[in-house]
Tab-separated table of C-alpha atoms and ligand atoms in Angstrom:
chain	number	residue	atom	x	y	z
W	1	MET	CA	-3.996	15.529	-17.068
W	2	GLU	CA	-1.447	12.795	-17.476
W	3	LYS	CA	-0.734	10.337	-14.709
W	4	CYS	CA	2.985	10.077	-15.360
W	5	PHE	CA	4.604	6.822	-16.264
W	6	PHE	CA	1.890	4.306	-17.067
W	7	LYS	CA	-0.327	6.431	-19.253
W	8	LYS	CA	2.479	8.277	-20.892
W	9	MET	CA	4.627	5.287	-21.702
W	10	ASP	CA	1.734	3.163	-22.870
W	11	THR	CA	2.861	0.207	-20.809
W	12	LYS	CA	-0.534	-0.702	-19.531
W	13	LYS	CA	0.777	-4.242	-19.711
W	14	MET	CA	2.938	-3.422	-16.767
W	15	ILE	CA	0.146	-2.349	-14.450
W	16	ASP	CA	-1.741	-5.442	-15.590
W	17	ILE	CA	1.123	-7.508	-14.204
W	18	LEU	CA	0.555	-5.816	-10.869
W	19	SER	CA	-3.097	-6.913	-10.734
W	20	GLN	CA	-4.329	-3.777	-9.022
W	21	LYS	CA	-6.576	-0.914	-9.991
W	22	ALA	CA	-5.155	1.586	-7.503
W	23	THR	CA	-2.854	4.131	-9.124
W	24	ILE	CA	-2.484	6.454	-6.134
W	25	GLY	CA	-1.730	5.783	-2.473
W	26	PHE	CA	-2.325	7.581	0.830
W	27	TYR	CA	0.326	7.327	3.535
W	28	PHE	CA	-0.507	8.502	7.076
W	29	HIS	CA	2.349	8.920	9.527
W	30	ILE	CA	1.539	8.143	13.169
W	31	PRO	CA	4.658	9.239	15.064
W	32	PHE	CA	3.887	7.837	18.528
W	33	CYS	CA	5.924	4.949	19.928
W	34	PRO	CA	5.956	3.130	23.263
W	35	HIS	CA	9.740	3.532	23.444
W	36	ILE	CA	12.602	4.495	21.126
W	37	CYS	CA	14.557	1.742	19.381
W	38	PRO	CA	18.257	2.634	19.127
W	39	TYR	CA	18.594	1.920	15.361
W	40	CYS	CA	15.466	3.784	14.277
W	41	ASP	CA	15.714	6.871	12.088
W	42	PHE	CA	11.997	7.533	11.602
W	43	ILE	CA	10.235	10.663	12.780
W	44	LYS	CA	8.613	9.697	16.066
W	45	THR	CA	8.263	10.469	19.760
W	46	SER	CA	7.722	8.407	22.871
W	47	LYS	CA	6.664	11.449	24.915
W	48	PHE	CA	3.012	12.301	24.366
W	49	THR	CA	-0.294	12.705	26.150
W	50	LYS	CA	-3.805	11.654	25.262
W	51	LYS	CA	-4.487	15.277	24.274
W	52	ASP	CA	-1.537	15.201	21.841
W	53	ILE	CA	-2.964	12.106	20.199
W	54	ILE	CA	-6.440	13.598	19.799
W	55	GLU	CA	-5.041	16.850	18.397
W	56	TYR	CA	-2.799	14.876	16.055
W	57	PHE	CA	-5.643	12.815	14.591
W	58	ASN	CA	-7.694	16.014	14.149
W	59	GLU	CA	-4.878	17.558	12.142
W	60	LEU	CA	-4.672	14.399	10.023
W	61	LYS	CA	-8.331	14.835	9.037
W	62	ILE	CA	-7.774	18.483	8.096
W	63	GLN	CA	-4.711	17.639	6.034
W	64	LEU	CA	-6.431	14.701	4.361
W	65	LYS	CA	-9.329	16.928	3.237
W	66	PHE	CA	-6.881	19.501	1.900
W	67	PHE	CA	-5.125	16.961	-0.316
W	68	ILE	CA	-8.359	15.294	-1.442
W	69	ASP	CA	-9.591	18.676	-2.707
W	70	ASN	CA	-6.386	18.945	-4.721
W	71	ILE	CA	-6.709	15.667	-6.625
W	72	PRO	CA	-10.241	15.777	-8.116
W	73	GLU	CA	-9.145	13.554	-11.027
W	74	TYR	CA	-8.751	10.658	-8.582
W	75	HIS	CA	-12.159	10.969	-6.917
W	76	ASN	CA	-14.209	7.751	-7.263
W	77	LYS	CA	-11.072	5.841	-8.223
W	78	HIS	CA	-9.224	3.009	-6.466
W	79	ILE	CA	-6.592	3.851	-3.877
W	80	THR	CA	-4.315	2.161	-1.363
W	81	VAL	CA	-3.942	3.352	2.232
W	82	TYR	CA	-1.052	2.806	4.616
W	83	PHE	CA	-0.746	3.869	8.255
W	84	GLY	CA	2.936	3.774	9.186
W	85	GLY	CA	5.028	5.275	11.886
W	86	GLY	CA	5.835	5.272	14.619
W	87	THR	CA	3.424	2.740	15.982
W	88	PRO	CA	-0.096	3.131	14.532
W	89	GLY	CA	-1.126	-0.123	16.259
W	90	LEU	CA	-0.867	1.677	19.616
W	91	PHE	CA	-4.370	2.983	19.018
W	92	GLU	CA	-7.846	1.514	18.997
W	93	ALA	CA	-9.582	1.103	15.640
W	94	SER	CA	-11.953	3.933	16.592
W	95	TYR	CA	-9.105	6.442	16.079
W	96	TYR	CA	-9.039	5.498	12.389
W	97	LYS	CA	-12.783	5.394	11.795
W	98	GLU	CA	-13.279	9.020	10.728
W	99	LEU	CA	-10.287	8.903	8.396
W	100	PHE	CA	-11.729	5.795	6.735
W	101	ASP	CA	-15.148	7.511	6.531
W	102	ILE	CA	-13.611	10.459	4.683
W	103	LEU	CA	-11.611	8.218	2.343
W	104	ASN	CA	-14.582	5.951	1.648
W	105	SER	CA	-16.707	8.907	0.638
W	106	PHE	CA	-14.263	9.838	-2.132
W	107	PHE	CA	-12.522	6.618	-3.181
W	108	TYR	CA	-12.586	2.826	-3.318
W	109	ILE	CA	-9.997	1.487	-0.892
W	110	GLU	CA	-8.305	-1.511	-2.450
W	111	GLU	CA	-5.786	-2.194	0.291
W	112	ALA	CA	-5.405	-0.660	3.787
W	113	THR	CA	-2.382	-1.501	5.926
W	114	LEU	CA	-1.755	-0.911	9.624
W	115	GLU	CA	1.781	-1.083	11.012
W	116	THR	CA	1.827	-2.673	14.431
W	117	ASN	CA	4.229	-3.555	17.232
W	118	PRO	CA	4.195	-7.012	18.878
W	119	LEU	CA	4.786	-5.353	22.259
W	120	THR	CA	1.643	-3.245	22.319
W	121	ASN	CA	-0.883	-5.121	20.164
W	122	LEU	CA	-3.953	-6.438	21.937
W	123	GLU	CA	-5.757	-9.557	20.769
W	124	ARG	CA	-9.204	-7.966	20.931
W	125	ARG	CA	-8.196	-5.094	18.636
W	126	PHE	CA	-7.510	-7.129	15.491
W	127	GLU	CA	-11.151	-7.788	14.730
W	128	ASP	CA	-11.907	-4.087	15.223
W	129	TYR	CA	-9.119	-3.181	12.804
W	130	LEU	CA	-10.618	-5.476	10.220
W	131	ASN	CA	-14.084	-4.039	10.780
W	132	VAL	CA	-12.932	-0.441	10.460
W	133	GLY	CA	-11.421	-1.183	7.027
W	134	PHE	CA	-7.888	-2.547	7.368
W	135	ASN	CA	-7.134	-5.668	5.319
W	136	ARG	CA	-3.379	-5.906	5.803
W	137	ILE	CA	-1.255	-5.941	8.958
W	138	THR	CA	2.467	-5.419	9.222
W	139	LEU	CA	4.219	-6.555	12.356
W	140	GLY	CA	7.478	-4.949	13.508
W	141	ALA	CA	8.943	-8.252	14.695
W	142	GLN	CA	12.572	-7.762	13.513
W	143	SER	CA	13.722	-11.182	14.785
W	144	LEU	CA	12.669	-14.339	16.560
W	145	CYS	CA	16.034	-14.460	18.292
W	146	SER	CA	15.918	-13.119	21.866
W	147	ASN	CA	19.507	-11.945	21.735
W	148	ALA	CA	18.986	-10.015	18.478
W	149	LEU	CA	15.853	-8.400	19.957
W	150	LYS	CA	17.817	-7.344	23.027
W	151	ILE	CA	20.637	-5.792	20.967
W	152	LEU	CA	18.066	-4.022	18.760
W	153	GLY	CA	16.479	-2.553	21.885
W	154	ARG	CA	13.145	-4.216	21.205
W	155	LYS	CA	11.077	-4.993	24.268
W	156	HIS	CA	8.863	-7.737	22.844
W	157	THR	CA	9.586	-11.448	22.987
W	158	PRO	CA	9.588	-14.119	20.221
W	159	GLU	CA	6.430	-15.488	21.866
W	160	ASN	CA	4.725	-12.079	21.497
W	161	ILE	CA	5.460	-12.202	17.757
W	162	LEU	CA	4.004	-15.655	17.216
W	163	ASN	CA	0.937	-14.789	19.340
W	164	ASN	CA	0.367	-11.606	17.329
W	165	ILE	CA	0.372	-13.527	14.056
W	166	LYS	CA	-2.112	-15.992	15.518
W	167	TRP	CA	-4.393	-13.186	16.767
W	168	ALA	CA	-4.364	-11.404	13.415
W	169	LYS	CA	-5.059	-14.667	11.596
W	170	ASN	CA	-7.870	-15.692	13.956
W	171	ALA	CA	-9.475	-12.279	13.537
W	172	GLY	CA	-9.609	-12.872	9.764
W	173	PHE	CA	-6.503	-11.150	8.387
W	174	LYS	CA	-4.936	-13.012	5.488
W	175	ASN	CA	-2.271	-10.482	4.596
W	176	ILE	CA	0.121	-10.487	7.580
W	177	GLN	CA	3.531	-9.119	6.641
W	178	VAL	CA	6.349	-9.420	9.177
W	179	ASP	CA	9.381	-7.084	9.287
W	180	LEU	CA	12.793	-8.668	9.824
W	181	ILE	CA	16.202	-7.047	10.282
W	182	TYR	CA	19.220	-8.926	8.994
W	183	GLY	CA	22.943	-8.202	8.649
W	184	LEU	CA	23.681	-7.974	12.376
W	185	LYS	CA	27.334	-8.610	13.216
W	186	ASN	CA	28.568	-12.102	13.911
W	187	GLY	CA	27.384	-13.662	17.153
W	188	VAL	CA	24.286	-11.530	17.657
W	189	ARG	CA	21.742	-13.757	15.929
W	190	THR	CA	21.661	-17.179	17.536
W	191	ILE	CA	18.891	-18.532	15.265
W	192	SER	CA	19.429	-18.567	11.506
W	193	VAL	CA	17.338	-16.163	9.488
W	194	LYS	CA	16.104	-19.195	7.502
W	195	ASP	CA	14.733	-20.832	10.632
W	196	GLU	CA	13.086	-17.583	11.669
W	197	ILE	CA	11.279	-17.341	8.330
W	198	GLU	CA	10.182	-20.966	8.601
W	199	SER	CA	8.667	-20.331	12.071
W	200	LEU	CA	6.931	-17.143	10.914
W	201	TYR	CA	5.507	-18.984	7.917
W	202	GLU	CA	4.270	-21.858	10.058
W	203	ALA	CA	2.646	-19.387	12.448
W	204	GLY	CA	0.644	-17.904	9.548
W	205	SER	CA	2.635	-14.978	8.216
W	206	SER	CA	1.931	-14.348	4.499
W	207	GLY	CA	5.239	-12.627	3.856
W	208	ILE	CA	8.294	-10.848	5.195
W	209	SER	CA	9.910	-7.477	4.648
W	210	ALA	CA	13.614	-7.975	5.237
W	211	TYR	CA	15.849	-4.954	5.811
W	212	ALA	CA	19.626	-5.002	6.245
W	213	LEU	CA	20.566	-3.085	9.382
W	214	THR	CA	21.997	0.300	8.482
W	215	ILE	CA	23.591	2.564	11.024
W	216	GLU	CA	22.077	6.034	10.716
W	217	LYS	CA	23.726	9.192	12.044
W	218	ARG	CA	20.968	10.587	14.192
W	219	THR	CA	20.192	7.320	15.985
W	220	LEU	CA	21.419	5.961	19.298
W	221	PHE	CA	23.266	3.271	17.274
W	222	ALA	CA	25.310	5.944	15.480
W	223	LYS	CA	28.623	5.007	17.069
W	224	THR	CA	28.161	1.249	17.218
W	225	ASP	CA	29.355	-1.542	14.928
W	226	PHE	CA	26.330	-3.830	15.051
W	227	ALA	CA	25.883	-3.949	11.245
W	228	ASN	CA	28.021	-6.198	9.049
W	229	ASP	CA	27.886	-6.033	5.250
W	230	ASP	CA	29.298	-9.520	4.596
W	231	ILE	CA	26.763	-11.115	6.908
W	232	ALA	CA	24.039	-9.020	5.264
W	233	VAL	CA	24.914	-10.492	1.844
W	234	GLN	CA	25.106	-14.048	3.176
W	235	GLU	CA	21.766	-13.699	5.011
W	236	TYR	CA	20.139	-12.053	1.989
W	237	TYR	CA	20.938	-15.220	-0.026
W	238	GLU	CA	19.478	-17.356	2.775
W	239	ILE	CA	16.333	-15.207	2.729
W	240	LEU	CA	16.051	-15.594	-1.049
W	241	SER	CA	16.304	-19.371	-0.981
W	242	LYS	CA	14.034	-19.824	2.033
W	243	CYS	CA	11.328	-17.529	0.672
W	244	LYS	CA	11.458	-19.284	-2.677
W	245	SER	CA	11.087	-22.698	-1.070
W	246	ILE	CA	7.975	-21.694	0.918
W	247	GLY	CA	6.339	-19.789	-1.928
W	248	PHE	CA	6.941	-16.176	-0.902
W	249	GLN	CA	7.528	-14.313	-4.174
W	250	GLN	CA	10.038	-11.482	-4.290
W	251	HIS	CA	8.106	-8.296	-5.088
W	252	GLU	CA	11.058	-5.977	-4.478
W	253	THR	CA	14.589	-6.327	-3.062
W	254	SER	CA	13.338	-6.347	0.528
W	255	ASN	CA	9.801	-7.661	0.081
W	256	PHE	CA	8.702	-11.297	-0.109
W	257	SER	CA	5.092	-12.371	0.086
W	258	SER	CA	2.568	-14.859	-1.192
W	259	LEU	CA	0.047	-11.988	-1.431
W	260	ASP	CA	-0.132	-8.534	-2.996
W	261	THR	CA	1.765	-5.503	-1.805
W	262	LYS	CA	-0.348	-2.919	-3.559
W	263	HIS	CA	0.586	0.188	-1.611
W	264	ASN	CA	4.287	-0.558	-1.972
W	265	ASN	CA	3.769	-1.041	-5.715
W	266	ILE	CA	2.643	2.580	-5.862
W	267	TYR	CA	6.140	3.645	-4.742
W	268	TRP	CA	8.109	1.042	-6.691
W	269	TYR	CA	6.352	1.679	-10.012
W	270	GLY	CA	6.442	5.472	-9.834
W	271	MET	CA	2.791	6.287	-9.132
W	272	PRO	CA	1.836	9.362	-7.074
W	273	TYR	CA	1.136	9.169	-3.357
W	274	ILE	CA	-0.221	11.545	-0.786
W	275	GLY	CA	1.709	11.732	2.489
W	276	ILE	CA	-0.207	13.046	5.493
W	277	GLY	CA	1.074	13.881	8.976
W	278	THR	CA	4.416	14.824	10.484
W	279	GLY	CA	7.411	13.258	8.815
W	280	SER	CA	5.586	11.966	5.765
W	281	HIS	CA	6.548	12.534	2.141
W	282	GLY	CA	4.356	12.792	-0.929
W	283	LEU	CA	4.561	12.898	-4.693
W	284	LEU	CA	1.741	14.882	-6.282
W	285	PRO	CA	0.316	13.645	-9.605
W	286	SER	CA	1.756	15.150	-12.736
W	287	THR	CA	0.014	18.067	-14.407
W	288	LYS	CA	0.503	19.852	-17.720
W	289	GLU	CA	2.577	22.440	-15.884
W	290	TYR	CA	4.598	19.885	-13.888
W	291	PRO	CA	4.688	16.739	-16.028
W	292	TYR	CA	6.914	14.833	-13.613
W	293	GLY	CA	5.047	15.777	-10.437
W	294	ILE	CA	6.229	17.567	-7.310
W	295	ARG	CA	7.527	15.989	-4.140
W	296	TYR	CA	6.814	17.443	-0.715
W	297	LYS	CA	7.381	16.632	2.902
W	298	ILE	CA	5.345	17.421	5.989
W	299	GLY	CA	6.965	19.095	8.977
W	300	GLU	CA	9.733	21.621	9.451
W	301	GLU	CA	13.235	20.354	9.840
W	302	SER	CA	14.081	21.247	13.416
W	303	GLU	CA	16.625	20.536	16.088
W	304	ALA	CA	14.077	18.191	17.625
W	305	SER	CA	13.815	16.013	14.551
W	306	TYR	CA	17.602	15.688	14.357
W	307	ALA	CA	18.306	15.167	18.056
W	308	PRO	CA	20.006	11.838	18.802
W	309	GLY	CA	17.275	9.264	19.247
W	310	ASN	CA	14.918	11.674	17.493
W	311	ASP	CA	12.481	11.769	20.416
W	312	LYS	CA	11.595	15.401	20.861
W	313	LEU	CA	8.635	16.199	18.663
W	314	ILE	CA	6.047	18.350	20.403
W	315	PHE	CA	2.354	18.238	19.578
W	316	SER	CA	0.800	19.753	22.717
W	317	ASP	CA	1.679	23.324	21.725
W	318	LYS	CA	-0.421	24.628	18.835
W	319	ASN	CA	2.435	26.529	17.181
W	320	GLU	CA	4.716	23.516	17.334
W	321	ARG	CA	1.935	21.342	15.990
W	322	MET	CA	1.403	23.673	13.056
W	323	LYS	CA	5.120	23.551	12.256
W	324	ASN	CA	4.960	19.768	12.396
W	325	PHE	CA	2.110	19.763	9.870
W	326	SER	CA	3.488	22.419	7.527
W	327	ILE	CA	3.831	21.398	3.870
W	328	HIS	CA	7.192	21.920	2.160
W	329	TYR	CA	7.189	21.529	-1.620
W	330	GLU	CA	10.379	20.651	-3.443
W	331	THR	CA	11.389	22.016	-6.814
W	332	PRO	CA	9.185	20.280	-9.437
W	333	ARG	CA	10.783	17.064	-10.648
W	334	SER	CA	12.742	17.332	-13.852
W	335	LYS	CA	12.667	14.644	-16.519
W	336	GLN	CA	16.142	13.580	-15.410
W	337	ASP	CA	15.010	13.303	-11.737
W	338	TYR	CA	12.100	11.182	-12.882
W	339	ILE	CA	14.284	8.868	-14.988
W	340	SER	CA	16.825	8.427	-12.180
W	341	GLU	CA	14.169	7.705	-9.557
W	342	MET	CA	12.406	5.219	-11.805
W	343	ILE	CA	15.604	3.349	-12.603
W	344	PHE	CA	16.429	3.182	-8.910
W	345	THR	CA	13.096	1.621	-7.930
W	346	LEU	CA	12.433	-0.498	-11.042
W	347	LEU	CA	15.782	-2.262	-10.712
W	348	ARG	CA	14.626	-3.411	-7.275
W	349	THR	CA	11.544	-5.107	-8.742
W	350	PRO	CA	11.360	-8.473	-10.534
W	351	ASN	CA	9.835	-6.771	-13.591
W	352	GLY	CA	12.831	-4.486	-14.024
W	353	ILE	CA	12.936	-1.620	-16.525
W	354	PRO	CA	10.503	-1.996	-19.456
W	355	LEU	CA	12.240	-1.573	-22.786
W	356	ASP	CA	9.377	0.592	-24.137
W	357	TRP	CA	9.917	2.973	-21.273
W	358	LEU	CA	13.661	3.074	-21.874
W	359	LYS	CA	13.158	3.932	-25.543
W	360	LEU	CA	10.613	6.613	-24.749
W	361	TYR	CA	12.576	8.368	-22.030
W	362	SER	CA	16.024	8.042	-23.516
W	363	GLY	CA	14.585	9.410	-26.759
W	364	ASN	CA	16.814	6.865	-28.462
W	365	ASN	CA	15.477	3.865	-30.363
W	366	ASP	CA	18.945	2.381	-30.284
W	367	ILE	CA	19.146	2.347	-26.483
W	368	LEU	CA	19.104	-1.459	-26.352
W	369	ASN	CA	22.255	-1.727	-28.416
W	370	ILE	CA	23.892	0.932	-26.305
W	371	LEU	CA	23.148	-1.088	-23.162
W	372	LEU	CA	24.167	-4.395	-24.709
W	373	ASN	CA	27.411	-2.942	-26.012
W	374	ASN	CA	28.378	-1.662	-22.600
W	375	SER	CA	31.072	-4.091	-21.467
W	376	LYS	CA	30.034	-4.135	-17.795
W	377	ILE	CA	26.367	-4.755	-18.582
W	378	ASN	CA	27.219	-7.276	-21.280
W	379	ARG	CA	29.440	-9.238	-18.891
W	380	ALA	CA	26.738	-9.164	-16.205
W	381	ILE	CA	24.200	-10.542	-18.717
W	382	HIS	CA	26.545	-13.427	-19.501
W	383	GLU	CA	27.083	-14.077	-15.798
W	384	GLY	CA	23.323	-14.163	-15.208
W	385	LYS	CA	23.415	-11.087	-12.949
W	386	ILE	CA	21.408	-8.991	-15.392
W	387	LEU	CA	18.396	-10.576	-17.058
W	388	PHE	CA	17.444	-9.373	-20.476
W	389	SER	CA	14.189	-10.244	-22.245
W	390	GLU	CA	12.108	-8.921	-25.127
W	391	ARG	CA	10.208	-6.700	-22.729
W	392	SER	CA	12.573	-5.627	-20.003
W	393	ILE	CA	15.968	-5.555	-18.403
W	394	SER	CA	16.232	-6.515	-14.749
W	395	LEU	CA	18.630	-7.652	-12.039
W	396	SER	CA	18.643	-11.286	-10.964
W	397	PRO	CA	17.302	-11.881	-7.449
W	398	GLU	CA	20.870	-12.497	-6.200
W	399	GLU	CA	22.151	-9.272	-7.772
W	400	LYS	CA	19.391	-7.094	-6.340
W	401	ILE	CA	21.306	-6.642	-3.093
W	402	ARG	CA	23.913	-4.751	-5.164
W	403	GLY	CA	21.191	-2.915	-7.077
W	404	ASP	CA	22.143	0.581	-5.928
W	405	SER	CA	25.558	0.233	-7.510
W	406	TRP	CA	23.969	-0.528	-10.914
W	407	VAL	CA	21.770	2.577	-10.897
W	408	ALA	CA	24.600	4.958	-11.804
W	409	ASP	CA	25.697	2.676	-14.688
W	410	PHE	CA	22.226	2.667	-16.213
W	411	ILE	CA	21.649	6.380	-15.701
W	412	SER	CA	24.944	7.275	-17.366
W	413	LEU	CA	23.859	5.439	-20.542
W	414	ILE	CA	20.364	6.901	-20.840
J	1	SF4	S1	11.469	0.958	15.260
J	1	SF4	FE1	10.962	1.434	17.397
J	1	SF4	S2	11.208	3.656	17.562
J	1	SF4	FE2	11.155	3.167	15.387
J	1	SF4	S3	9.040	3.450	14.788
J	1	SF4	FE3	9.264	1.272	15.314
J	1	SF4	S4	8.748	1.125	17.510
J	1	SF4	FE4	9.089	3.289	17.038
């Protein structure tokens, strides 16, 4: 069985760059939130009971075992684990214990991340999280500016954020990644994004994940004008220069950290991942029959999941719960799907697209000349927007914010 991409393309060098052994990830979706943020498009609910939570975690165990049985070639190998949501940090470490027990009996966990919310975290829980097996915390801070937090509908304070970082650090976490939202319209942010990053760094954060605000249809922000593209570009440049000056490396367009981001690497470098729980997605490993793998998602599309604010999932009723855990496989990925998806994610990384891979998948040994002779790409190389080396072709850090617009150009030439 081939593990698409790395094995097939013989670019072991590339995974060496990543300094990780894990070549598959597990994502668990925990859809419970203390309240609904108006910009948020994730699958989640703020209406749930203790019984719903218990039933939900039981279903996670069942689904986890199902997928483990289906990937025997990965047993006893290294994996990454990520609990996202929703707000996984709403729950005590004990909720995660059995899932870790199951995973530990089949795999070596190289990195385990818990997404948390500064509003609901408790100081005493951080040590428990570490003891149960987590070694990385993400904190949904979004901003250290009170006004920005208010507009974003967040109920925590800047002080909560800084306290949370301190608690995680004191408990022994080294990898503390903080989420920031930028690109809010003029006048909303009263502290510069640079100063926010400086304060987070001084408090002990090891990195930031910075996302430009996008207005999604099914959110409560749908009809507002809070996002501004010009400010997003300007703030992205500020983020780049600030992160560089404090030693946060850019691992991907939106990710800056002085430490590893191993689970995210699984997505960015095209490795398979197992999604578990309502609203999650997965990419099954390639097989002889399906050499480019199959994607799937968990949960039926329903009126509830598309209602404005997306706050109507039901877990108390068994039938509804079953629908929310149903597995929906997509058509197996074609070679062209695979190439397009890889170009999309690789252009977001500092390593870019390996030339070996390009030759292999284009089936054309002359692909380099084709790219270099393309006037748009050639001009961008001369302007320093596209970086070209013996091994790879990549976008400069500054150009990454326009990365999506380059994808179509590359795909059309391959
Ligand atoms: S952004 Fe708000 S609503 Fe969305 S998952 Fe996080 S806490 Fe929940």
